[in-house]
Coordinates of C-alpha atoms in Angstrom, one line a residue:
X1229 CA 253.6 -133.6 95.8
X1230 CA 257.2 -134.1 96.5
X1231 CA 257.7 -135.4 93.0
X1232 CA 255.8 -132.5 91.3
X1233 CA 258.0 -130.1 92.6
X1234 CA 261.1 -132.3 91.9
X1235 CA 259.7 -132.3 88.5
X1236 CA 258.7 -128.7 88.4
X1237 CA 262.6 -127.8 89.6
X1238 CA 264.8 -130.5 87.2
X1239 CA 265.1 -127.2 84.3
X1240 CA 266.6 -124.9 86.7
X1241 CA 270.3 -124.4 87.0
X1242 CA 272.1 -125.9 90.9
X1243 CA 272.9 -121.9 91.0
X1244 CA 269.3 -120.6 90.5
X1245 CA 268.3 -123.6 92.6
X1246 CA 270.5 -122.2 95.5
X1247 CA 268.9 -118.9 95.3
X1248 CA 265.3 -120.0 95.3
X1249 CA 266.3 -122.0 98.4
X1250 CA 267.9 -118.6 100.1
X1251 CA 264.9 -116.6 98.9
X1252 CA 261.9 -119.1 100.5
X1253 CA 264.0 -118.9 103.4
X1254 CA 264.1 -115.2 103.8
X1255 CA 260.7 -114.0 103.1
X1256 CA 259.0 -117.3 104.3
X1257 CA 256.9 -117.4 101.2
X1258 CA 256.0 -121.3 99.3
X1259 CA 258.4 -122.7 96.7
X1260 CA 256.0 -121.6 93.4
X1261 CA 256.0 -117.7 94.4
X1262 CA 259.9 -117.2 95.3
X1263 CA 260.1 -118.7 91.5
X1264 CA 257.7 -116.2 90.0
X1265 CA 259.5 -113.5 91.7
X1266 CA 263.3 -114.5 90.9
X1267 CA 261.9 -115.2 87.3
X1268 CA 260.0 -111.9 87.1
X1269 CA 263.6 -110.0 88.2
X1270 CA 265.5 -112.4 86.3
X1271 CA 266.8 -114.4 89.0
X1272 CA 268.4 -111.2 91.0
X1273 CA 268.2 -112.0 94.4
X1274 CA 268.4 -108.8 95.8
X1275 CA 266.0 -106.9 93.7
X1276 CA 263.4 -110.0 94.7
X1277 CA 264.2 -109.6 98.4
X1278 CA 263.6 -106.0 97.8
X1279 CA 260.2 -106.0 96.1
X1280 CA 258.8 -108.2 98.8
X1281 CA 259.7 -105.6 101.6
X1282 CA 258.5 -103.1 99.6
X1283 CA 255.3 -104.7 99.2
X1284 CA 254.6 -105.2 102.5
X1285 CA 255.6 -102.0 103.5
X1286 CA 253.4 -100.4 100.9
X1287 CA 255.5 -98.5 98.8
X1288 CA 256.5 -99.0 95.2
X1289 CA 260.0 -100.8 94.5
X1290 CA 262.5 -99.2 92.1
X1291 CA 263.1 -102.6 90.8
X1292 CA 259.6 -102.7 89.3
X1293 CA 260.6 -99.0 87.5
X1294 CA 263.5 -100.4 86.5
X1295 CA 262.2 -103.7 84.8
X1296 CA 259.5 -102.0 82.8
X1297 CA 261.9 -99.1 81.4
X1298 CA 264.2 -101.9 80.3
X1299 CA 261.0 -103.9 79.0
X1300 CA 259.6 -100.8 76.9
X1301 CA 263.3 -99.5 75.6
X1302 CA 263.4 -103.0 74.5
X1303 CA 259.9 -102.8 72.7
X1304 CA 260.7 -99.3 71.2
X1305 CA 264.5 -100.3 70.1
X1306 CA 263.9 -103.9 68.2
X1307 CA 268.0 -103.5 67.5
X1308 CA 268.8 -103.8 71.1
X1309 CA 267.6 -107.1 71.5
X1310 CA 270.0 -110.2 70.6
X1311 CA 269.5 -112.2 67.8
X1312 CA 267.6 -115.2 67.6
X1313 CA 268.6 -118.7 66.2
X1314 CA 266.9 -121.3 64.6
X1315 CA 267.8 -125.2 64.3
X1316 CA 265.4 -128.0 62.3
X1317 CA 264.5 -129.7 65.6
X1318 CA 263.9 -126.9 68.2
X1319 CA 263.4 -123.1 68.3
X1320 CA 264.3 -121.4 71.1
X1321 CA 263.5 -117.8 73.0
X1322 CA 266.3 -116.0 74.5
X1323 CA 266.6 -114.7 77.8
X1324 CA 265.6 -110.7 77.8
X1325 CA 268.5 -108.6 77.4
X1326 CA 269.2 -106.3 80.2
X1327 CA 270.0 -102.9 79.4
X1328 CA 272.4 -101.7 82.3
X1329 CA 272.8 -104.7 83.9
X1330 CA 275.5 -103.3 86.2
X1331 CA 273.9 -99.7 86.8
X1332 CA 270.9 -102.3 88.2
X1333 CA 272.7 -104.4 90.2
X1334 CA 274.3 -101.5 92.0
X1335 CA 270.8 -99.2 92.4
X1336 CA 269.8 -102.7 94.6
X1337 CA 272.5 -102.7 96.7
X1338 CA 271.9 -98.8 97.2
X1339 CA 268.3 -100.0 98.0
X1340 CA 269.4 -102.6 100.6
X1341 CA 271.4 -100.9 102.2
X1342 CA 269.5 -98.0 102.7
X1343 CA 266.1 -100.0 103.7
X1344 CA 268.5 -101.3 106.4
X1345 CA 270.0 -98.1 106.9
X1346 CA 266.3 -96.3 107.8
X1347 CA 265.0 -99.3 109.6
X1348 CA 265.5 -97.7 113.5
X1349 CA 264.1 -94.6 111.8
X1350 CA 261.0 -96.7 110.4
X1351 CA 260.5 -98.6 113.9
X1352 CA 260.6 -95.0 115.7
X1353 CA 258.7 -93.6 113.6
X1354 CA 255.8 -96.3 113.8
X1355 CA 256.4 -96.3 117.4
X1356 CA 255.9 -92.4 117.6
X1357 CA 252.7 -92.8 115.1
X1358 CA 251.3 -95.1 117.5
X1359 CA 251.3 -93.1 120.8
X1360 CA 250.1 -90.0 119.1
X1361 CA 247.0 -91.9 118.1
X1362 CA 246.6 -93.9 121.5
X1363 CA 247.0 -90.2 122.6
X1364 CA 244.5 -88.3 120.7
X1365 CA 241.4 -91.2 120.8
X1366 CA 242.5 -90.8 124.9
X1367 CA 242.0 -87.1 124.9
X1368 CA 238.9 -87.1 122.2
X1369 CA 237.2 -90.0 124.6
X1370 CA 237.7 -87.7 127.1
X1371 CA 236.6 -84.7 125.6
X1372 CA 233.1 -86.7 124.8
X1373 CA 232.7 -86.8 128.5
X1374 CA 232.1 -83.2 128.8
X1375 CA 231.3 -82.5 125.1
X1376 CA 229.7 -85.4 123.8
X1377 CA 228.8 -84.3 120.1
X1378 CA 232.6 -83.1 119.4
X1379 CA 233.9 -84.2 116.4
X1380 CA 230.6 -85.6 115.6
X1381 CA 228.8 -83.8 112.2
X1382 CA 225.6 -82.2 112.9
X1383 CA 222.7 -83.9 112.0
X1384 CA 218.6 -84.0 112.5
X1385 CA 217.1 -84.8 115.7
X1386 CA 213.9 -86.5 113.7
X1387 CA 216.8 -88.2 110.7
X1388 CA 218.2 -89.7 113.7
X1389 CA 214.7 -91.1 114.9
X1390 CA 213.6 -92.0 111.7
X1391 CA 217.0 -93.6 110.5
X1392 CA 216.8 -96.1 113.6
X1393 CA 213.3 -97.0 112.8
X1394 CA 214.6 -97.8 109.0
X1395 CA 217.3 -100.2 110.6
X1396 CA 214.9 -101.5 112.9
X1397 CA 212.9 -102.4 110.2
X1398 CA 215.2 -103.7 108.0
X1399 CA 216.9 -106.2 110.4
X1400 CA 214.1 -107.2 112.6
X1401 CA 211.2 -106.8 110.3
X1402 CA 208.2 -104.2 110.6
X1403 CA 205.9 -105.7 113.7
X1404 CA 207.2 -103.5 116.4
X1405 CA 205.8 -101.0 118.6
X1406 CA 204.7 -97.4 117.0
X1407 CA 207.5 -95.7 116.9
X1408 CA 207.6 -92.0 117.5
X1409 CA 209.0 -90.7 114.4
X1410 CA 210.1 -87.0 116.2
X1411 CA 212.5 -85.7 118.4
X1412 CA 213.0 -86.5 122.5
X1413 CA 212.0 -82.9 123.2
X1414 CA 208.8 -83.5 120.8
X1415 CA 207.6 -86.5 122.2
X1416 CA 208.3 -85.3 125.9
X1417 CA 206.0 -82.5 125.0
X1418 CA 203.5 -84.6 123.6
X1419 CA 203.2 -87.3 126.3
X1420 CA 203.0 -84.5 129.1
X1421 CA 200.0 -82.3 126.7
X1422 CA 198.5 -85.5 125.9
X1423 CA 199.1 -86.8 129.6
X1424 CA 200.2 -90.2 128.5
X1425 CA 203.1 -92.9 129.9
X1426 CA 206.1 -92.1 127.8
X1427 CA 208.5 -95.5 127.3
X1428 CA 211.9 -94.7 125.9
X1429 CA 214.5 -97.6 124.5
X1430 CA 218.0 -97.0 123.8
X1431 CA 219.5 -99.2 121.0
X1432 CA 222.6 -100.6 121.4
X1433 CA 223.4 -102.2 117.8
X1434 CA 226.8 -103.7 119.2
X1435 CA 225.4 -105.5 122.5
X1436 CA 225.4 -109.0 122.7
X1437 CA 222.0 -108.9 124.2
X1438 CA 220.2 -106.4 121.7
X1439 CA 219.6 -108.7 119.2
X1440 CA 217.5 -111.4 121.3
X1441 CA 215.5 -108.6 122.9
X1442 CA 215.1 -107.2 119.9
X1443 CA 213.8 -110.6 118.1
X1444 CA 211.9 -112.0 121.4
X1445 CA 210.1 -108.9 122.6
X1446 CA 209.9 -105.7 120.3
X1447 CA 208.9 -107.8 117.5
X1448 CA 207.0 -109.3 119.1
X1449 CA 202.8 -108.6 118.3
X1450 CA 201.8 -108.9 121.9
X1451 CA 203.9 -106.4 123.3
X1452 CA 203.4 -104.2 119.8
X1453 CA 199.5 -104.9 121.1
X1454 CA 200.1 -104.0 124.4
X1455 CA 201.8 -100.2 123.4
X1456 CA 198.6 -99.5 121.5
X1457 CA 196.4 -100.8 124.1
X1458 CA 198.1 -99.0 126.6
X1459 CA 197.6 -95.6 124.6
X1460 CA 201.8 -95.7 125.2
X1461 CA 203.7 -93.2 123.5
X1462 CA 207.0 -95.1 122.5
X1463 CA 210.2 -93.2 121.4
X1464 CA 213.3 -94.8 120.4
X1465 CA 217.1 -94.1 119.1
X1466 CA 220.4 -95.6 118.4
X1467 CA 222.7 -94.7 120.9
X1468 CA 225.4 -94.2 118.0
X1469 CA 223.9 -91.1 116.8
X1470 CA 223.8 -87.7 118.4
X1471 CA 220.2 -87.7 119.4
X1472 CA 220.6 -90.9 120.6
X1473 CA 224.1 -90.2 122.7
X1474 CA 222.6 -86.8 123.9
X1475 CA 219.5 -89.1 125.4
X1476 CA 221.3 -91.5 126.3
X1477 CA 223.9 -88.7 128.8
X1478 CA 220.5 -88.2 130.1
X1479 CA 219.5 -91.7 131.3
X1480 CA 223.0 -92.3 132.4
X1481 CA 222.3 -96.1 131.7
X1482 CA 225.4 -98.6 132.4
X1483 CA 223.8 -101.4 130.3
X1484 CA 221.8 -102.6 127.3
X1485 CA 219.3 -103.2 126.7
X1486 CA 217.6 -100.0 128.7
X1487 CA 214.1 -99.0 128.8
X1488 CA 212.6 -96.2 131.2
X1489 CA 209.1 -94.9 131.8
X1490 CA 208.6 -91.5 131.5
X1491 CA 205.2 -89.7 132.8
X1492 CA 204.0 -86.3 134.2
X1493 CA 204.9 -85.6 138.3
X1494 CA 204.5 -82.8 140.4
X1495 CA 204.5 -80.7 136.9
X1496 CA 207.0 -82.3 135.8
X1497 CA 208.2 -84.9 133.1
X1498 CA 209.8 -87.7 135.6
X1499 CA 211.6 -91.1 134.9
X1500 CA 209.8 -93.0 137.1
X1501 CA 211.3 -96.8 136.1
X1502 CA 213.7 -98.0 134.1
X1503 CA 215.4 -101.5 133.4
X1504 CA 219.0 -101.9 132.4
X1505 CA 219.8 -105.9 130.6
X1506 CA 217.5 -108.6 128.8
X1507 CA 213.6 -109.2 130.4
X1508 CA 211.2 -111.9 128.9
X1509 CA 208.3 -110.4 127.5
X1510 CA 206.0 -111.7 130.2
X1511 CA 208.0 -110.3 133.0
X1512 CA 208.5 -107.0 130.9
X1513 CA 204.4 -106.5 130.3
X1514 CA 204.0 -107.8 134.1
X1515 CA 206.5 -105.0 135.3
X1516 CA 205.2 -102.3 133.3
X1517 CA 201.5 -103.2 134.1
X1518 CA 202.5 -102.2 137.7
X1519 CA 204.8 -99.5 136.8
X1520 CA 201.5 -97.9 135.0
X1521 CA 199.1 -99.0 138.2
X1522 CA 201.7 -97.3 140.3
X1523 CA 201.6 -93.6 138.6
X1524 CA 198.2 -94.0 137.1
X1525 CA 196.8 -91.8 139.9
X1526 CA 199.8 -89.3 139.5
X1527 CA 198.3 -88.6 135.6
X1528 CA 194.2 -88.8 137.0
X1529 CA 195.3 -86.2 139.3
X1530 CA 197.4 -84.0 136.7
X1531 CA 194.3 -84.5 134.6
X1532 CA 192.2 -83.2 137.5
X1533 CA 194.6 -80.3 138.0
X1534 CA 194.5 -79.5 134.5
X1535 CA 190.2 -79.4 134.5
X1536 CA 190.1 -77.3 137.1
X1537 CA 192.5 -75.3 135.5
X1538 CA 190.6 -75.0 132.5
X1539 CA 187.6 -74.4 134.2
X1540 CA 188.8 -71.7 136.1
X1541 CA 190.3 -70.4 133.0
X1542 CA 187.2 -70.6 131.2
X1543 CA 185.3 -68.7 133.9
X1544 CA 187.6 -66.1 134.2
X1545 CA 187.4 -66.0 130.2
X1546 CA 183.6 -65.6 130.3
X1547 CA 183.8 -63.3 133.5
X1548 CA 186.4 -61.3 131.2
X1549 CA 183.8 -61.1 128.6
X1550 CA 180.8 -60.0 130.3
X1551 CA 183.6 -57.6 131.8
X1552 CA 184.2 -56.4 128.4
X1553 CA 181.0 -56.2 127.2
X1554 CA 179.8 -54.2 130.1
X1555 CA 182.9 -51.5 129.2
X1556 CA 181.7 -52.2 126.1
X1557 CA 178.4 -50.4 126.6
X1558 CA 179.3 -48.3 129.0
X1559 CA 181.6 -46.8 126.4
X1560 CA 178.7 -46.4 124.3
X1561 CA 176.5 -45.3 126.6
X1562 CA 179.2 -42.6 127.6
X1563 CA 179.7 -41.8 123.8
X1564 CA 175.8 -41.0 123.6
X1565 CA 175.8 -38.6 126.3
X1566 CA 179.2 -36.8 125.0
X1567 CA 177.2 -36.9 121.3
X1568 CA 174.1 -35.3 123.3
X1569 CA 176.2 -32.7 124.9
X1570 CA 178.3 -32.0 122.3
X1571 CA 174.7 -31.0 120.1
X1572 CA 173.5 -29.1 123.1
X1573 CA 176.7 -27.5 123.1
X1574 CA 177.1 -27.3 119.0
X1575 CA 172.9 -25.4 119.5
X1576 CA 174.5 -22.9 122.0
X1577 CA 176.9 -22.5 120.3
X1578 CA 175.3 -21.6 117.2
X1579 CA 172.7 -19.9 119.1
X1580 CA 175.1 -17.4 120.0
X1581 CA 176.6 -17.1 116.6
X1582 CA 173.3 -16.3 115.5
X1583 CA 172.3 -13.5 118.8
X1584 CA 175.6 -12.2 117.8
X1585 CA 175.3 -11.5 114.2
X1586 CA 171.8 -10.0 114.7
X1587 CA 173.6 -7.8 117.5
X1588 CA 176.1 -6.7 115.0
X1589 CA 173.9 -6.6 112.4
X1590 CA 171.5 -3.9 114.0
X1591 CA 174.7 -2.4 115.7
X1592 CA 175.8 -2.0 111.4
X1593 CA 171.9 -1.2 110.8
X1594 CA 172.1 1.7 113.8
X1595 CA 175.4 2.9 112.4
X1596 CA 174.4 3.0 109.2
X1597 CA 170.4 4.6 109.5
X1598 CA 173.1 7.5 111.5
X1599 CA 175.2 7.8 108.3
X1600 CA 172.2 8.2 106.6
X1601 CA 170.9 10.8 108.6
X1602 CA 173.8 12.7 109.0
X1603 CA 174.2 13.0 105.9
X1604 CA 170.8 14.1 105.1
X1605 CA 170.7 16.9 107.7
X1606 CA 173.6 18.4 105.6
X1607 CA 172.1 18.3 102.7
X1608 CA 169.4 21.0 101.6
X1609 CA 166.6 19.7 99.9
X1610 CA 165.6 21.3 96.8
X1611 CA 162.1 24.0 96.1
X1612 CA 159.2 22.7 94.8
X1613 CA 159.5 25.2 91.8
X1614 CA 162.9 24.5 91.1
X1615 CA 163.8 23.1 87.8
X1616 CA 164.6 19.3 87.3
X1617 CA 162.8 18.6 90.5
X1618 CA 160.2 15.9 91.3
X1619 CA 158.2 15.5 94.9
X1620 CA 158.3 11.3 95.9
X1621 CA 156.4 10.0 98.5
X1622 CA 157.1 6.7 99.8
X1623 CA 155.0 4.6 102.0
X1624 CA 156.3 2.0 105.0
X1625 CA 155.6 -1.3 105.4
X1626 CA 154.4 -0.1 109.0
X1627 CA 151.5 2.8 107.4
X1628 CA 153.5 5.9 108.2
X1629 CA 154.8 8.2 104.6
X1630 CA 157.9 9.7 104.0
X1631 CA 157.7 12.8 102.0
X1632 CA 160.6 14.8 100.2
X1633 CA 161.9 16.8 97.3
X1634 CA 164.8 15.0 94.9
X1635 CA 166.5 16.0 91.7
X1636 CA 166.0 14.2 88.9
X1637 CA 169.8 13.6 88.7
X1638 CA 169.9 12.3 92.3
X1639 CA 170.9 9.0 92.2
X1640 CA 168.9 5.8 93.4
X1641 CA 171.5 5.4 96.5
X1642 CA 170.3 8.5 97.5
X1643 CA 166.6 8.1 97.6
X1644 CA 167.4 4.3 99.5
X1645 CA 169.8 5.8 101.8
X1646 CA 166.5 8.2 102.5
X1647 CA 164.6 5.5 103.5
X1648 CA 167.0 4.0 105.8
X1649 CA 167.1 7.1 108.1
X1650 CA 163.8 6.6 109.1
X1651 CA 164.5 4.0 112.0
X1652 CA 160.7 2.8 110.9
X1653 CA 162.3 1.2 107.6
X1654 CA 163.4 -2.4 107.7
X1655 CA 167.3 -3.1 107.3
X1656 CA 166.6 -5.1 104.0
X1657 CA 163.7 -4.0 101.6
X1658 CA 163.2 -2.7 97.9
X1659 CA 161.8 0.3 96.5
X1660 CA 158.4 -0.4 94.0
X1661 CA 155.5 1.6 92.8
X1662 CA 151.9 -0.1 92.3
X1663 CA 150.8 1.8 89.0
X1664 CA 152.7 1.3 86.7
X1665 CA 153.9 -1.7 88.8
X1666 CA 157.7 -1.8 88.6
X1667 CA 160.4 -2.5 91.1
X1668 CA 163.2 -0.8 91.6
X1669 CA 166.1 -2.8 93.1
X1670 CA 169.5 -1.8 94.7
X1671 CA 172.1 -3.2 93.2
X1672 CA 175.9 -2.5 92.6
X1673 CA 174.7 -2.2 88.0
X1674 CA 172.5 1.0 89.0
X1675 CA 173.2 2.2 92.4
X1676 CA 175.1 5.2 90.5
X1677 CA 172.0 5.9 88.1
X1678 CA 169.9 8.8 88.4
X1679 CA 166.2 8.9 89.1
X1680 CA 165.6 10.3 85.5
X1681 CA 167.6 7.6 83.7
X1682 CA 165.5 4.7 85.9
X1683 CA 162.1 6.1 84.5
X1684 CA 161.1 8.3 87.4
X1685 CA 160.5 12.0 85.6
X1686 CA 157.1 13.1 87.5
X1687 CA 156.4 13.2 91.1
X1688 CA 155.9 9.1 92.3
X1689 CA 154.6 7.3 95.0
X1690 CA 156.6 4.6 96.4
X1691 CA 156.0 1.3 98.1
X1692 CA 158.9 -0.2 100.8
X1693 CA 158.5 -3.9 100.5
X1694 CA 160.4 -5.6 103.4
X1695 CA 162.9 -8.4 102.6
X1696 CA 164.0 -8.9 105.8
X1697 CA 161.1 -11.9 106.4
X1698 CA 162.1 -13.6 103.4
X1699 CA 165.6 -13.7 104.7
X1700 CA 164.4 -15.2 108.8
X1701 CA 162.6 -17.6 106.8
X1702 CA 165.5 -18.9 104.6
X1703 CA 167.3 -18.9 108.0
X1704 CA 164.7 -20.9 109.6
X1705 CA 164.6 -23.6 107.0
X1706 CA 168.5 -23.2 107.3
X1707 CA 168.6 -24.4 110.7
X1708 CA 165.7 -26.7 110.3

């Protein structure tokens, strides 16, 4: 080795030799990388020092700028480069030509001097970077204490779950108990509607025990038979993610790794075991089975409770019905008897209607046989010799005759308002003779005319036929 490097060295100059040696010295780097520096700065000493401390502190040296501006003015400007010479025997490459050789050699010392000048500045300023941080992860841890999901990013309760089942999976393989892809809150309502044991395991990835309990006893396919058995509901979460740090505040667990049996007490969903650190699987089915045994009668008794309750809910339920159904027809029964009363009432009602428009009607009939009579006692009925005058006789419906003298150019009102004043007539009828047979009606078209115009020229005999029967029967069928 010694004589490759000797070999390696014998073209470089006792000066450049010198440096190399300073150079190794300085940044403690091997023999073959001080060379390819000092060769890629052209032997400059300082701007080789310069681009080590700059690349360990991270930052870009000028001497790198420098060198490449000098290396692409020399590409673009083919005239600033010396010329080359030729022999027979050899050719040979000359050195690069510098541009500014001197404005580079003082831009390094500038460098030096100030990296040196800004190096208590440098070491305060690292020194004052690294209490802040030991600072703020001091206050942020205890921050977490009170508020455990600051600075943390919301996420799903059940992407929490069903990420840890994914890892699981994917480091341990997939024979493992059935894990309860939901939320603590879900499952916790499941096991106590269900009234089933709840075990809960907190994952610690990081714990040097986790993996072995993992391998030995999870995945294991008697304890995964012993879950289902069991009718267990198991629920699981890495303690790294919120829903598994929010559970985990809950258990208050020193240790990994933790398990806890959760079931239904006194109304309430109750830890009732728990183990913090590594069990066998033997010992772990052996504690549970007596865990179970222990609070087995607290869930028969819960489900006992919770049968009685439903019974008694049930009766009251059917009590409530026949309750209801009983309104039920006494509403109905109550609706009949308003219906019935309300037609009795409707029948007097209408009853009266009806006794009070006959009242008013013979009231109008009275009233209007008085007009009628009045008005007859004023006038002076004509002479049997008199010109234009004809003697009609008019027969009731009851027998008795009405007898008088009229006009021919009395009007039919006249003879029918006649008839009325006898309180004998009925309040409705029509005027008709037998022979010829023709009736005579009273209607607002000849009310006006005159006995001469409606045919009557000779003394006549008429017949009253009442109407007013017609009219109680329509009524009748009416009401019917």
């Amino acid at each position: 080795m010694a004589e490759a490097n000797t070999s390696n060295h014998d073209d470089i100059s006792s000066e450049n030799q010198q440096k190399l040696t300073e150079l190794q010295q300085i940044v403690g780097k091997d023999v073959e990388e001080c060379k390819s520096l000092l060769l890629k700065h052209s032997w400059n000493m300082e701007a080789a020092v310069h681009s080590v401390f700059s690349e360990q502190e991270g930052i870009a040296s000028v001497w790198d700028n420098i060198s490449e501006s000098a290396q692409q003015r020399q590409q673009q400007s083919p005239s600033l480069r010396p010329p080359q010479s030729s022999s027979s025997t050899s050719t040979r490459i000359s050195r690069p030509y510098h541009v500014g050789r001197t404005v580079q050699m003082n831009n390094a010392r500038q460098s030096w001097a100030t990296w040196l000048l800004n190096a208590p500045y440098n070491i305060l300023h690292f020194g004052l970077s690294f209490v802040y941080y030991s600072a703020s992860q001091f206050v942020l841890f205890i921050v977490r204490i009170v508020w455990p999901t600051f600075g943390r990013s919301p996420t799903d309760p059940v992407e929490d779950v069903t990420k840890f089942k994914e890892n699981f999976e994917e480091e341990y393989g997939s024979t493992h108990p059935t894990f309860y892809l939901g939320s603590y809150g879900q499952v916790l309502a499941d096991a106590k509607k269900e009234l089933r044991f709840l075990l809960v395991y907190l994952h610690a990835p990081h714990h040097q025990s986790t993996p072995e309990f993992c391998r030995n006893v999870l995945s294991n396919e008697n304890f995964r038979e012993y879950t289902i058995n069991r009718r267990l509901l198991f629920w699981g979460c890495d303690i790294s993610t919120n829903e598994g740090h929010r559970v985990s505040r809950a258990m208050r667990e020193t240790t990994y790794p933790f398990l806890a049996v959760v079931c239904l007490r006194e109304g309430r969903m109750t830890v009732v075991w728990r183990i913090e650190g590594c069990l066998d699987l033997d010992r772990l089915i052996a504690v549970c089975e007596q865990v179970f045994n222990d609070n087995e009668a607290a869930l028969v008794a819960a489900q006992a409770e919770r049968n009685e309750r439903n019974f008694s809910r049930s009766l009251r339920e059917e009590q409530d019905q026949d309750f209801l159904k009983s309104l039920e027809e006494d509403k109905k029964k109550s609706a009949l008897k308003k219906e019935k009363e309300d037609a009795i009432k409707e029948a007097e009602r209408i009853k009266k209607e009806k006794e009070d428009e006959r009242l008013r009607k013979l009231e109008e009939l009275a009233n209007r046989r008085q007009v009628c009579r009045t008005k007859f006692e004023s006038l002076v009925e004509p002479s049997q010799g008199d010109e234009g005058v004809v003697k009609l006789r008019i027969r009731l419906s009851n027998g008795k005759n009405m007898q008088r003298f009229f006009m021919k150019s009395d009007t039919l009102q006249l003879l029918y308002d006649y008839v009325l004043s006898n309180d004998a007539s009925p309040s409705e009828f029509q005027l008709r003779t037998s022979f010829p047979r023709n009736v005579y009606p009273l209607d607002e078209t000849n009310c006006e005319r005159t006995l001469e115009s409606i045919g009557i020229k000779t003394s006549t005999q008429f017949l009253v036929e009442d109407l007013t029967e017609e009219s109680s029967g329509d009524e009748e069928e009416d009401d019917e």
